[in-house]
PDB file of C-alpha atoms in Angstrom:
ATOM      1  CA  MET A1137     -41.869-106.778  11.027  1.00  0.00           C
ATOM      2  CA  PRO A1138     -43.499-103.310  10.669  1.00  0.00           C
ATOM      3  CA  LEU A1139     -47.005-103.178  12.129  1.00  0.00           C
ATOM      4  CA  ASN A1140     -48.556-101.825   8.932  1.00  0.00           C
ATOM      5  CA  LYS A1141     -47.267-104.698   6.759  1.00  0.00           C
ATOM      6  CA  SER A1142     -48.370-108.282   6.295  1.00  0.00           C
ATOM      7  CA  TRP A1143     -45.759-111.047   6.383  1.00  0.00           C
ATOM      8  CA  HIS A1144     -46.025-111.337   2.597  1.00  0.00           C
ATOM      9  CA  ASP A1145     -45.337-107.619   2.111  1.00  0.00           C
ATOM     10  CA  TYR A1146     -42.474-107.731   4.612  1.00  0.00           C
ATOM     11  CA  ASN A1147     -40.883-110.735   2.897  1.00  0.00           C
ATOM     12  CA  GLU A1148     -41.223-109.019  -0.467  1.00  0.00           C
ATOM     13  CA  SER A1149     -39.553-105.868   0.860  1.00  0.00           C
ATOM     14  CA  LEU A1150     -36.564-107.936   2.012  1.00  0.00           C
ATOM     15  CA  ILE A1151     -36.349-109.595  -1.396  1.00  0.00           C
ATOM     16  CA  GLU A1152     -36.560-106.201  -3.112  1.00  0.00           C
ATOM     17  CA  ARG A1153     -33.618-104.945  -1.075  1.00  0.00           C
ATOM     18  CA  GLY A1154     -31.484-107.564  -2.785  1.00  0.00           C
ATOM     19  CA  ARG A1155     -32.797-106.461  -6.164  1.00  0.00           C
ATOM     20  CA  ILE A1156     -31.901-102.836  -5.385  1.00  0.00           C
ATOM     21  CA  LEU A1157     -28.342-103.791  -4.408  1.00  0.00           C
ATOM     22  CA  MET A1158     -27.897-105.772  -7.643  1.00  0.00           C
ATOM     23  CA  ASP A1159     -29.655-103.277  -9.927  1.00  0.00           C
ATOM     24  CA  ILE A1160     -27.533-103.126 -13.106  1.00  0.00           C
ATOM     25  CA  SER A1161     -29.982-101.086 -15.175  1.00  0.00           C
ATOM     26  CA  PHE A1162     -27.283 -98.393 -15.465  1.00  0.00           C
ATOM     27  CA  LEU A1163     -25.585-100.544 -18.121  1.00  0.00           C
ATOM     28  CA  GLY A1164     -28.190 -99.536 -20.681  1.00  0.00           C
ATOM     29  CA  SER A1165     -27.263 -95.836 -20.533  1.00  0.00           C
ATOM     30  CA  SER A1166     -23.663 -96.027 -19.316  1.00  0.00           C
ATOM     31  CA  LYS A1167     -21.989 -94.996 -22.609  1.00  0.00           C
ATOM     32  CA  LYS A1168     -24.294 -92.010 -23.066  1.00  0.00           C
ATOM     33  CA  GLU A1169     -23.733 -90.921 -19.460  1.00  0.00           C
ATOM     34  CA  ILE A1170     -19.937 -91.115 -19.794  1.00  0.00           C
ATOM     35  CA  LYS A1171     -20.110 -89.067 -22.999  1.00  0.00           C
ATOM     36  CA  ASN A1172     -22.095 -86.335 -21.234  1.00  0.00           C
ATOM     37  CA  MET A1173     -19.772 -86.416 -18.216  1.00  0.00           C
ATOM     38  CA  ASN A1174     -16.725 -85.838 -20.473  1.00  0.00           C
ATOM     39  CA  LYS A1175     -18.285 -83.015 -22.474  1.00  0.00           C
ATOM     40  CA  GLY A1176     -16.028 -79.985 -21.967  1.00  0.00           C
ATOM     41  CA  LYS A1177     -14.078 -81.736 -19.206  1.00  0.00           C
ATOM     42  CA  VAL A1178     -10.505 -80.570 -18.592  1.00  0.00           C
ATOM     43  CA  GLY A1179      -7.978 -83.278 -17.719  1.00  0.00           C
ATOM     44  CA  ALA A1180      -8.281 -87.049 -17.847  1.00  0.00           C
ATOM     45  CA  ALA A1181     -11.600 -88.311 -19.170  1.00  0.00           C
ATOM     46  CA  PHE A1182     -14.054 -90.263 -17.025  1.00  0.00           C
ATOM     47  CA  GLU A1183     -14.005 -93.969 -17.862  1.00  0.00           C
ATOM     48  CA  TYR A1184     -16.823 -95.080 -15.584  1.00  0.00           C
ATOM     49  CA  SER A1185     -20.246 -93.485 -15.126  1.00  0.00           C
ATOM     50  CA  HIS A1186     -21.479 -91.963 -11.852  1.00  0.00           C
ATOM     51  CA  THR A1187     -24.325 -94.481 -11.726  1.00  0.00           C
ATOM     52  CA  TYR A1188     -21.843 -97.358 -12.050  1.00  0.00           C
ATOM     53  CA  ILE A1189     -19.816 -95.968  -9.132  1.00  0.00           C
ATOM     54  CA  GLN A1190     -23.011 -95.524  -7.103  1.00  0.00           C
ATOM     55  CA  PHE A1191     -23.877 -99.155  -7.818  1.00  0.00           C
ATOM     56  CA  LEU A1192     -20.460-100.206  -6.471  1.00  0.00           C
ATOM     57  CA  ALA A1193     -20.873 -97.936  -3.432  1.00  0.00           C
ATOM     58  CA  PHE A1194     -24.255 -99.481  -2.586  1.00  0.00           C
ATOM     59  CA  LEU A1195     -22.756-102.958  -2.940  1.00  0.00           C
ATOM     60  CA  LYS A1196     -20.058-102.078  -0.430  1.00  0.00           C
ATOM     61  CA  ILE A1197     -22.420-100.376   2.053  1.00  0.00           C
ATOM     62  CA  GLY A1198     -25.328-102.799   1.654  1.00  0.00           C
ATOM     63  CA  PHE A1199     -23.271-105.978   2.059  1.00  0.00           C
ATOM     64  CA  LYS A1200     -20.724-104.381   4.446  1.00  0.00           C
ATOM     65  CA  ILE A1201     -17.771-105.636   2.407  1.00  0.00           C
ATOM     66  CA  ALA A1202     -14.253-104.480   1.572  1.00  0.00           C
ATOM     67  CA  TYR A1203     -13.247-102.715  -1.651  1.00  0.00           C
ATOM     68  CA  ARG A1204     -11.338-105.829  -2.758  1.00  0.00           C
ATOM     69  CA  THR A1205     -14.488-107.927  -2.360  1.00  0.00           C
ATOM     70  CA  VAL A1206     -16.429-105.421  -4.468  1.00  0.00           C
ATOM     71  CA  GLN A1207     -13.826-105.882  -7.212  1.00  0.00           C
ATOM     72  CA  GLY A1208     -14.241-109.644  -6.888  1.00  0.00           C
ATOM     73  CA  ILE A1209     -18.019-109.421  -7.348  1.00  0.00           C
ATOM     74  CA  ILE A1210     -17.574-107.306 -10.488  1.00  0.00           C
ATOM     75  CA  ARG A1211     -15.004-109.783 -11.820  1.00  0.00           C
ATOM     76  CA  GLY A1212     -17.522-112.589 -11.331  1.00  0.00           C
ATOM     77  CA  LEU A1213     -20.314-110.621 -13.026  1.00  0.00           C
ATOM     78  CA  SER A1214     -18.043-109.710 -15.967  1.00  0.00           C
ATOM     79  CA  ASP A1215     -17.930-113.401 -16.941  1.00  0.00           C
ATOM     80  CA  TYR A1216     -21.649-113.263 -17.758  1.00  0.00           C
ATOM     81  CA  ILE A1217     -22.621-109.649 -18.487  1.00  0.00           C
ATOM     82  CA  LYS A1218     -20.959-106.728 -20.241  1.00  0.00           C
ATOM     83  CA  ILE A1219     -19.564-104.926 -17.199  1.00  0.00           C
ATOM     84  CA  GLU A1220     -16.017-103.654 -16.815  1.00  0.00           C
ATOM     85  CA  GLU A1221     -13.923-104.653 -13.828  1.00  0.00           C
ATOM     86  CA  ILE A1222     -12.335-101.817 -11.843  1.00  0.00           C
ATOM     87  CA  HIS A1223      -9.329-102.145  -9.570  1.00  0.00           C
ATOM     88  CA  PHE A1224     -10.251-101.745  -5.900  1.00  0.00           C
ATOM     89  CA  THR A1225      -8.004 -98.662  -5.480  1.00  0.00           C
ATOM     90  CA  GLN A1226      -9.878 -96.922  -8.314  1.00  0.00           C
ATOM     91  CA  ILE A1227     -13.198 -97.998  -6.772  1.00  0.00           C
ATOM     92  CA  ARG A1228     -12.159 -96.423  -3.485  1.00  0.00           C
ATOM     93  CA  ARG A1229     -11.013 -93.162  -5.100  1.00  0.00           C
ATOM     94  CA  ARG A1230     -14.239 -92.738  -7.046  1.00  0.00           C
ATOM     95  CA  ILE A1231     -16.529 -93.665  -4.137  1.00  0.00           C
ATOM     96  CA  LEU A1232     -14.795 -91.122  -1.899  1.00  0.00           C
ATOM     97  CA  LYS A1233     -15.599 -88.439  -4.488  1.00  0.00           C
ATOM     98  CA  VAL A1234     -19.321 -89.212  -4.290  1.00  0.00           C
ATOM     99  CA  LYS A1235     -21.385 -86.401  -2.754  1.00  0.00           C
ATOM    100  CA  PRO A1236     -24.282 -88.227  -1.062  1.00  0.00           C
ATOM    101  CA  SER A1237     -27.645 -86.453  -1.191  1.00  0.00           C
ATOM    102  CA  VAL A1238     -31.291 -87.422  -0.808  1.00  0.00           C
ATOM    103  CA  GLY A1239     -32.190 -86.045  -4.266  1.00  0.00           C
ATOM    104  CA  ASN A1240     -35.816 -85.855  -5.366  1.00  0.00           C
ATOM    105  CA  LEU A1241     -38.010 -87.931  -3.071  1.00  0.00           C
ATOM    106  CA  ASN A1242     -41.529 -89.247  -3.444  1.00  0.00           C
ATOM    107  CA  LEU A1243     -43.014 -88.520  -0.020  1.00  0.00           C
ATOM    108  CA  ASP A1244     -46.219 -90.469  -0.692  1.00  0.00           C
ATOM    109  CA  ASN A1245     -48.242 -87.270  -0.761  1.00  0.00           C
ATOM    110  CA  ASP A1246     -50.890 -86.687  -3.442  1.00  0.00           C
ATOM    111  CA  ASP A1247     -49.301 -83.338  -4.248  1.00  0.00           C
ATOM    112  CA  ASN A1248     -45.825 -82.886  -2.786  1.00  0.00           C
ATOM    113  CA  ASP A1249     -45.581 -79.246  -3.883  1.00  0.00           C
ATOM    114  CA  LYS A1250     -48.719 -78.084  -2.085  1.00  0.00           C
ATOM    115  CA  LYS A1251     -49.296 -80.373   0.866  1.00  0.00           C
ATOM    116  CA  PRO A1252     -47.320 -79.273   3.967  1.00  0.00           C
ATOM    117  CA  ILE A1253     -45.026 -81.782   5.592  1.00  0.00           C
ATOM    118  CA  THR A1254     -44.137 -82.440   9.236  1.00  0.00           C
ATOM    119  CA  LEU A1255     -40.483 -82.867  10.172  1.00  0.00           C
ATOM    120  CA  ILE A1256     -38.823 -84.709  13.029  1.00  0.00           C
ATOM    121  CA  VAL A1257     -35.255 -83.606  13.717  1.00  0.00           C
ATOM    122  CA  ASP A1258     -32.825 -85.733  15.707  1.00  0.00           C
ATOM    123  CA  ALA A1259     -29.221 -86.932  15.863  1.00  0.00           C
ATOM    124  CA  SER A1260     -27.519 -90.208  16.732  1.00  0.00           C
ATOM    125  CA  GLY A1261     -24.008 -91.607  16.831  1.00  0.00           C
ATOM    126  CA  LEU A1262     -22.356 -94.029  14.422  1.00  0.00           C
ATOM    127  CA  THR A1263     -19.397 -95.871  15.888  1.00  0.00           C
ATOM    128  CA  ILE A1264     -15.951 -96.009  14.337  1.00  0.00           C
ATOM    129  CA  THR A1265     -14.622 -99.532  13.969  1.00  0.00           C
ATOM    130  CA  LYS A1266     -11.019 -99.826  15.099  1.00  0.00           C
ATOM    131  CA  LYS A1267      -8.726-102.780  15.680  1.00  0.00           C
ATOM    132  CA  GLY A1268      -7.772-103.197  19.292  1.00  0.00           C
ATOM    133  CA  ASP A1269     -11.026-101.797  20.692  1.00  0.00           C
ATOM    134  CA  TYR A1270     -11.048-104.407  23.447  1.00  0.00           C
ATOM    135  CA  ILE A1271      -7.521-103.554  24.592  1.00  0.00           C
ATOM    136  CA  GLU A1272      -8.334 -99.829  24.475  1.00  0.00           C
ATOM    137  CA  GLN A1273     -11.487-100.215  26.561  1.00  0.00           C
ATOM    138  CA  LYS A1274      -9.893-102.656  28.987  1.00  0.00           C
ATOM    139  CA  TRP A1275      -6.638-100.861  29.739  1.00  0.00           C
ATOM    140  CA  ILE A1276      -6.548 -97.361  28.288  1.00  0.00           C
ATOM    141  CA  ARG A1277     -10.153 -96.492  29.243  1.00  0.00           C
ATOM    142  CA  LYS A1278     -10.272 -93.870  26.526  1.00  0.00           C
ATOM    143  CA  LYS A1279     -13.674 -92.536  25.533  1.00  0.00           C
ATOM    144  CA  LYS A1280     -14.764 -94.203  22.314  1.00  0.00           C
ATOM    145  CA  GLU A1281     -14.894 -91.949  19.275  1.00  0.00           C
ATOM    146  CA  PHE A1282     -18.013 -91.708  17.144  1.00  0.00           C
ATOM    147  CA  ILE A1283     -19.508 -89.790  14.234  1.00  0.00           C
ATOM    148  CA  LYS A1284     -22.825 -87.987  14.594  1.00  0.00           C
ATOM    149  CA  LEU A1285     -25.583 -88.264  11.993  1.00  0.00           C
ATOM    150  CA  HIS A1286     -28.158 -85.432  12.082  1.00  0.00           C
ATOM    151  CA  ILE A1287     -31.419 -86.093  10.225  1.00  0.00           C
ATOM    152  CA  ALA A1288     -34.695 -84.397   9.327  1.00  0.00           C
ATOM    153  CA  VAL A1289     -37.383 -87.035   8.708  1.00  0.00           C
ATOM    154  CA  ASP A1290     -40.728 -86.670   6.939  1.00  0.00           C
ATOM    155  CA  ALA A1291     -43.295 -87.868   9.495  1.00  0.00           C
ATOM    156  CA  LYS A1292     -45.572 -89.443   6.874  1.00  0.00           C
ATOM    157  CA  SER A1293     -43.137 -91.407   4.699  1.00  0.00           C
ATOM    158  CA  ASP A1294     -40.361 -91.988   7.310  1.00  0.00           C
ATOM    159  CA  LYS A1295     -37.848 -90.852   4.685  1.00  0.00           C
ATOM    160  CA  ILE A1296     -34.803 -88.768   5.536  1.00  0.00           C
ATOM    161  CA  ILE A1297     -35.157 -85.575   3.532  1.00  0.00           C
ATOM    162  CA  SER A1298     -32.106 -83.767   4.897  1.00  0.00           C
ATOM    163  CA  PHE A1299     -29.015 -84.880   6.794  1.00  0.00           C
ATOM    164  CA  ARG A1300     -25.627 -83.733   8.031  1.00  0.00           C
ATOM    165  CA  VAL A1301     -22.598 -85.728   9.195  1.00  0.00           C
ATOM    166  CA  THR A1302     -20.367 -84.222  11.877  1.00  0.00           C
ATOM    167  CA  LYS A1303     -17.820 -85.286  14.435  1.00  0.00           C
ATOM    168  CA  GLY A1304     -19.173 -86.593  17.710  1.00  0.00           C
ATOM    169  CA  ASN A1305     -18.400 -83.456  19.725  1.00  0.00           C
ATOM    170  CA  VAL A1306     -20.707 -81.240  17.632  1.00  0.00           C
ATOM    171  CA  HIS A1307     -23.902 -80.317  19.508  1.00  0.00           C
ATOM    172  CA  ASP A1308     -27.174 -81.694  18.110  1.00  0.00           C
ATOM    173  CA  SER A1309     -28.638 -78.207  17.560  1.00  0.00           C
ATOM    174  CA  LYS A1310     -25.718 -76.993  15.422  1.00  0.00           C
ATOM    175  CA  GLU A1311     -27.140 -78.448  12.204  1.00  0.00           C
ATOM    176  CA  PHE A1312     -30.812 -77.693  12.948  1.00  0.00           C
ATOM    177  CA  SER A1313     -31.003 -74.366  11.082  1.00  0.00           C
ATOM    178  CA  SER A1314     -29.200 -75.517   7.937  1.00  0.00           C
ATOM    179  CA  MET A1315     -31.412 -78.617   7.564  1.00  0.00           C
ATOM    180  CA  ILE A1316     -34.665 -76.704   8.152  1.00  0.00           C
ATOM    181  CA  ARG A1317     -33.671 -74.010   5.635  1.00  0.00           C
ATOM    182  CA  GLU A1318     -32.670 -76.649   3.087  1.00  0.00           C
ATOM    183  CA  VAL A1319     -35.984 -78.509   3.388  1.00  0.00           C
ATOM    184  CA  SER A1320     -38.023 -75.269   3.351  1.00  0.00           C
ATOM    185  CA  LYS A1321     -36.674 -74.493  -0.147  1.00  0.00           C
ATOM    186  CA  GLU A1322     -38.319 -77.638  -1.513  1.00  0.00           C
ATOM    187  CA  TYR A1323     -41.339 -78.197   0.763  1.00  0.00           C
ATOM    188  CA  ASP A1324     -43.872 -76.289   2.792  1.00  0.00           C
ATOM    189  CA  ILE A1325     -43.248 -77.270   6.441  1.00  0.00           C
ATOM    190  CA  ASP A1326     -46.130 -76.967   8.887  1.00  0.00           C
ATOM    191  CA  LYS A1327     -44.543 -78.383  12.063  1.00  0.00           C
ATOM    192  CA  VAL A1328     -41.141 -79.431  13.412  1.00  0.00           C
ATOM    193  CA  TYR A1329     -40.553 -81.899  16.266  1.00  0.00           C
ATOM    194  CA  ALA A1330     -37.284 -81.956  18.199  1.00  0.00           C
ATOM    195  CA  ASP A1331     -35.972 -82.830  21.667  1.00  0.00           C
ATOM    196  CA  LYS A1332     -34.622 -80.554  24.402  1.00  0.00           C
ATOM    197  CA  ALA A1333     -31.235 -80.301  22.716  1.00  0.00           C
ATOM    198  CA  HIS A1334     -32.883 -77.882  20.266  1.00  0.00           C
ATOM    199  CA  ASP A1335     -34.504 -75.731  22.942  1.00  0.00           C
ATOM    200  CA  ASN A1336     -32.739 -72.462  22.150  1.00  0.00           C
ATOM    201  CA  ARG A1337     -33.613 -69.000  20.801  1.00  0.00           C
ATOM    202  CA  ARG A1338     -31.925 -69.563  17.456  1.00  0.00           C
ATOM    203  CA  SER A1339     -34.089 -72.614  16.625  1.00  0.00           C
ATOM    204  CA  PHE A1340     -37.328 -70.954  17.732  1.00  0.00           C
ATOM    205  CA  ASN A1341     -36.572 -67.687  15.910  1.00  0.00           C
ATOM    206  CA  LEU A1342     -35.874 -69.611  12.708  1.00  0.00           C
ATOM    207  CA  LEU A1343     -39.222 -71.429  12.943  1.00  0.00           C
ATOM    208  CA  ASP A1344     -40.915 -68.106  13.665  1.00  0.00           C
ATOM    209  CA  ASP A1345     -39.331 -66.530  10.556  1.00  0.00           C
ATOM    210  CA  LEU A1346     -40.498 -69.453   8.407  1.00  0.00           C
ATOM    211  CA  ASN A1347     -43.972 -69.555  10.005  1.00  0.00           C
ATOM    212  CA  ILE A1348     -43.515 -73.134  11.239  1.00  0.00           C
ATOM    213  CA  GLU A1349     -45.222 -74.487  14.345  1.00  0.00           C
ATOM    214  CA  PRO A1350     -42.684 -75.699  16.931  1.00  0.00           C
ATOM    215  CA  ALA A1351     -43.042 -78.979  18.814  1.00  0.00           C
ATOM    216  CA  ILE A1352     -39.721 -78.756  20.621  1.00  0.00           C
ATOM    217  CA  ASN A1353     -39.475 -80.143  24.138  1.00  0.00           C
ATOM    218  CA  ILE A1354     -38.843 -77.190  26.426  1.00  0.00           C
ATOM    219  CA  ARG A1355     -36.987 -77.337  29.724  1.00  0.00           C
ATOM    220  CA  LYS A1356     -39.342 -77.411  32.707  1.00  0.00           C
ATOM    221  CA  ASN A1357     -37.636 -74.434  34.346  1.00  0.00           C
ATOM    222  CA  ALA A1358     -38.068 -72.228  31.243  1.00  0.00           C
ATOM    223  CA  SER A1359     -38.751 -68.531  31.906  1.00  0.00           C
ATOM    224  CA  THR A1360     -40.872 -65.952  30.054  1.00  0.00           C
ATOM    225  CA  ILE A1361     -38.672 -62.990  31.022  1.00  0.00           C
ATOM    226  CA  LYS A1362     -36.831 -62.488  27.707  1.00  0.00           C
ATOM    227  CA  SER A1363     -40.008 -62.162  25.654  1.00  0.00           C
ATOM    228  CA  LYS A1364     -38.624 -59.609  23.199  1.00  0.00           C
ATOM    229  CA  VAL A1365     -35.677 -61.838  22.305  1.00  0.00           C
ATOM    230  CA  CYS A1366     -37.699 -64.924  21.343  1.00  0.00           C
ATOM    231  CA  PRO A1367     -41.496 -64.379  21.352  1.00  0.00           C
ATOM    232  CA  LEU A1368     -42.315 -67.795  19.826  1.00  0.00           C
ATOM    233  CA  ARG A1369     -40.520 -69.686  22.581  1.00  0.00           C
ATOM    234  CA  VAL A1370     -42.166 -67.526  25.230  1.00  0.00           C
ATOM    235  CA  ALA A1371     -45.566 -68.319  23.723  1.00  0.00           C
ATOM    236  CA  GLU A1372     -44.775 -72.032  24.049  1.00  0.00           C
ATOM    237  CA  VAL A1373     -43.678 -71.603  27.673  1.00  0.00           C
ATOM    238  CA  VAL A1374     -46.915 -69.738  28.463  1.00  0.00           C
ATOM    239  CA  LEU A1375     -48.893 -72.540  26.806  1.00  0.00           C
ATOM    240  CA  ILE A1376     -47.081 -75.145  28.928  1.00  0.00           C
ATOM    241  CA  LYS A1377     -47.805 -73.207  32.118  1.00  0.00           C
ATOM    242  CA  LYS A1378     -51.453 -72.974  31.110  1.00  0.00           C
ATOM    243  CA  LEU A1379     -51.998 -76.619  30.100  1.00  0.00           C
ATOM    244  CA  GLY A1380     -49.379 -78.310  32.228  1.00  0.00           C
ATOM    245  CA  TYR A1381     -46.544 -80.351  30.700  1.00  0.00           C
ATOM    246  CA  ASP A1382     -48.703 -83.421  30.111  1.00  0.00           C
ATOM    247  CA  GLY A1383     -51.467 -81.319  28.550  1.00  0.00           C
ATOM    248  CA  TRP A1384     -48.947 -79.605  26.281  1.00  0.00           C
ATOM    249  CA  LYS A1385     -47.519 -82.987  25.205  1.00  0.00           C
ATOM    250  CA  GLN A1386     -50.999 -84.241  24.370  1.00  0.00           C
ATOM    251  CA  LEU A1387     -51.839 -81.083  22.400  1.00  0.00           C
ATOM    252  CA  LYS A1388     -48.597 -81.236  20.415  1.00  0.00           C
ATOM    253  CA  ASP A1389     -48.739 -85.028  19.999  1.00  0.00           C
ATOM    254  CA  THR A1390     -45.090 -85.221  21.031  1.00  0.00           C
ATOM    255  CA  GLY A1391     -45.070 -89.002  20.675  1.00  0.00           C
ATOM    256  CA  ARG A1392     -44.470 -88.506  16.944  1.00  0.00           C
ATOM    257  CA  ARG A1393     -40.912 -87.458  17.766  1.00  0.00           C
ATOM    258  CA  TRP A1394     -40.092 -91.153  18.232  1.00  0.00           C
ATOM    259  CA  ILE A1395     -40.408 -91.614  14.468  1.00  0.00           C
ATOM    260  CA  ALA A1396     -36.794 -90.419  14.255  1.00  0.00           C
ATOM    261  CA  GLU A1397     -35.750 -93.071  16.786  1.00  0.00           C
ATOM    262  CA  ILE A1398     -37.468 -95.724  14.655  1.00  0.00           C
ATOM    263  CA  VAL A1399     -35.640 -94.431  11.562  1.00  0.00           C
ATOM    264  CA  PHE A1400     -32.269 -94.621  13.323  1.00  0.00           C
ATOM    265  CA  SER A1401     -33.081 -98.099  14.621  1.00  0.00           C
ATOM    266  CA  SER A1402     -34.019 -99.303  11.120  1.00  0.00           C
ATOM    267  CA  LEU A1403     -30.962 -97.743   9.485  1.00  0.00           C
ATOM    268  CA  LYS A1404     -28.558 -99.222  12.030  1.00  0.00           C
ATOM    269  CA  ARG A1405     -30.226-102.634  12.091  1.00  0.00           C
ATOM    270  CA  VAL A1406     -30.181-103.049   8.307  1.00  0.00           C
ATOM    271  CA  LEU A1407     -26.979-101.196   7.345  1.00  0.00           C
ATOM    272  CA  GLY A1408     -25.030-101.370  10.590  1.00  0.00           C
ATOM    273  CA  GLU A1409     -24.098 -98.691  13.116  1.00  0.00           C
ATOM    274  CA  ASP A1410     -20.353 -99.032  12.488  1.00  0.00           C
ATOM    275  CA  LEU A1411     -18.370 -96.981   9.996  1.00  0.00           C
ATOM    276  CA  LEU A1412     -15.473 -98.892   8.457  1.00  0.00           C
ATOM    277  CA  SER A1413     -13.700 -95.784   7.125  1.00  0.00           C
ATOM    278  CA  LYS A1414     -10.817 -94.339   9.128  1.00  0.00           C
ATOM    279  CA  LYS A1415     -10.713 -90.688   8.006  1.00  0.00           C
ATOM    280  CA  PHE A1416     -13.532 -88.202   8.580  1.00  0.00           C
ATOM    281  CA  LYS A1417     -13.918 -87.321   4.885  1.00  0.00           C
ATOM    282  CA  ALA A1418     -14.486 -91.000   4.061  1.00  0.00           C
ATOM    283  CA  GLN A1419     -16.779 -91.407   7.084  1.00  0.00           C
ATOM    284  CA  GLU A1420     -18.946 -88.540   5.795  1.00  0.00           C
ATOM    285  CA  VAL A1421     -19.363 -90.333   2.473  1.00  0.00           C
ATOM    286  CA  GLU A1422     -20.024 -93.712   4.088  1.00  0.00           C
ATOM    287  CA  ALA A1423     -22.691 -92.309   6.444  1.00  0.00           C
ATOM    288  CA  GLY A1424     -24.305 -90.392   3.566  1.00  0.00           C
ATOM    289  CA  LEU A1425     -24.470 -93.529   1.438  1.00  0.00           C
ATOM    290  CA  LYS A1426     -26.204 -95.320   4.318  1.00  0.00           C
ATOM    291  CA  VAL A1427     -28.861 -92.590   4.283  1.00  0.00           C
ATOM    292  CA  MET A1428     -29.311 -92.866   0.504  1.00  0.00           C
ATOM    293  CA  LEU A1429     -29.626 -96.636   0.693  1.00  0.00           C
ATOM    294  CA  TYR A1430     -32.043 -96.419   3.635  1.00  0.00           C
ATOM    295  CA  ASN A1431     -34.320 -94.135   1.595  1.00  0.00           C
ATOM    296  CA  LYS A1432     -34.243 -96.604  -1.295  1.00  0.00           C
ATOM    297  CA  PHE A1433     -35.191 -99.468   1.010  1.00  0.00           C
ATOM    298  CA  ILE A1434     -37.970 -97.513   2.751  1.00  0.00           C
ATOM    299  CA  SER A1435     -39.499 -96.709  -0.665  1.00  0.00           C
ATOM    300  CA  LEU A1436     -40.346-100.390  -1.210  1.00  0.00           C
TER     301      LEU A1436
END
C-alpha cells in the first residue's frame, strides 16, 4: 500500500481499476465517432470506433489474456448490452494499428501551463515470454532477449509523460534527447534527474540549450579539461569537487531519482513485466498500452 494512502483509499483505487478496465462509456458516442472516422476515408470503411478498440486493448493488457478470450468476453457482454462482437483476428489487427501515446495529462498542478515540472528519466527491461525458456536456459545458455522501455516521469504526479520502446541492445541515453524535447514542447521543465548512463556531452548540452538544471549522476573520475565542449557538465564537475560527492547529492536531492524505479515497480507488479507479443512491432504496441493503462490507474 502506498504510504500516502489510507487502506480505504487503497482499496478504492483497486476497485476503480476494475471499473476502468470495464468502462463501456464509449458506446454512447460510438456511431458518431465511426461517422467522423469514415469522413473522406479512401478504401474500406471503419466498422468499429478507436475507443472501442482501445477498450478491447485495455482488456487484453489489464487482464493479461489472449485475443480469443477478449472475443469471448465481448460475446458474453453482447447478450446483455448493445455491443458488437469482433472476431479475434480482427481484434488483433486493429490493436496492432494503435499508436500508444500519453495524450493530455492532468499532472495535479494548479496551473500546468505555467508551473515548471521536474522529470526523472530512466529505462528498464520487459521480458519476452517464449515457450521452452527452461530448456533454453538449461542447455543452450543463450542470453535472454528483452525489450527496453525508456520513460520520463513527472516527479510530482508519478505519471509517465513521455516514453520510447526499443530493443534491449539500445543504450539508455539514446532516447534521452527525443523525450526531453517532446516534453519541453508541452511543459516548462526546471530540472531533470538521470543516472550515470546519461552522463555524456549530448545530454548536458541539450539541457543547457533548454535552460534546464541537470541532476545527472556524474562519473567520479570526470575531468574538467574539455570545458569548451560542454560547459554545463564541467560546471557540475567543479561543483562536485567543491562540495564532495555526498554534498553534491544532498544539494541536488538525488534520492528523487528513485521515483522512476517506483514507477517501473508499480507498472510491472500490476501489469506484468512480460510481453506476450512475438514481433517487435507488436511488442512496441503492447508496452505502450501498459504505459497508457498505468497512467490511468495512477490517476485514481
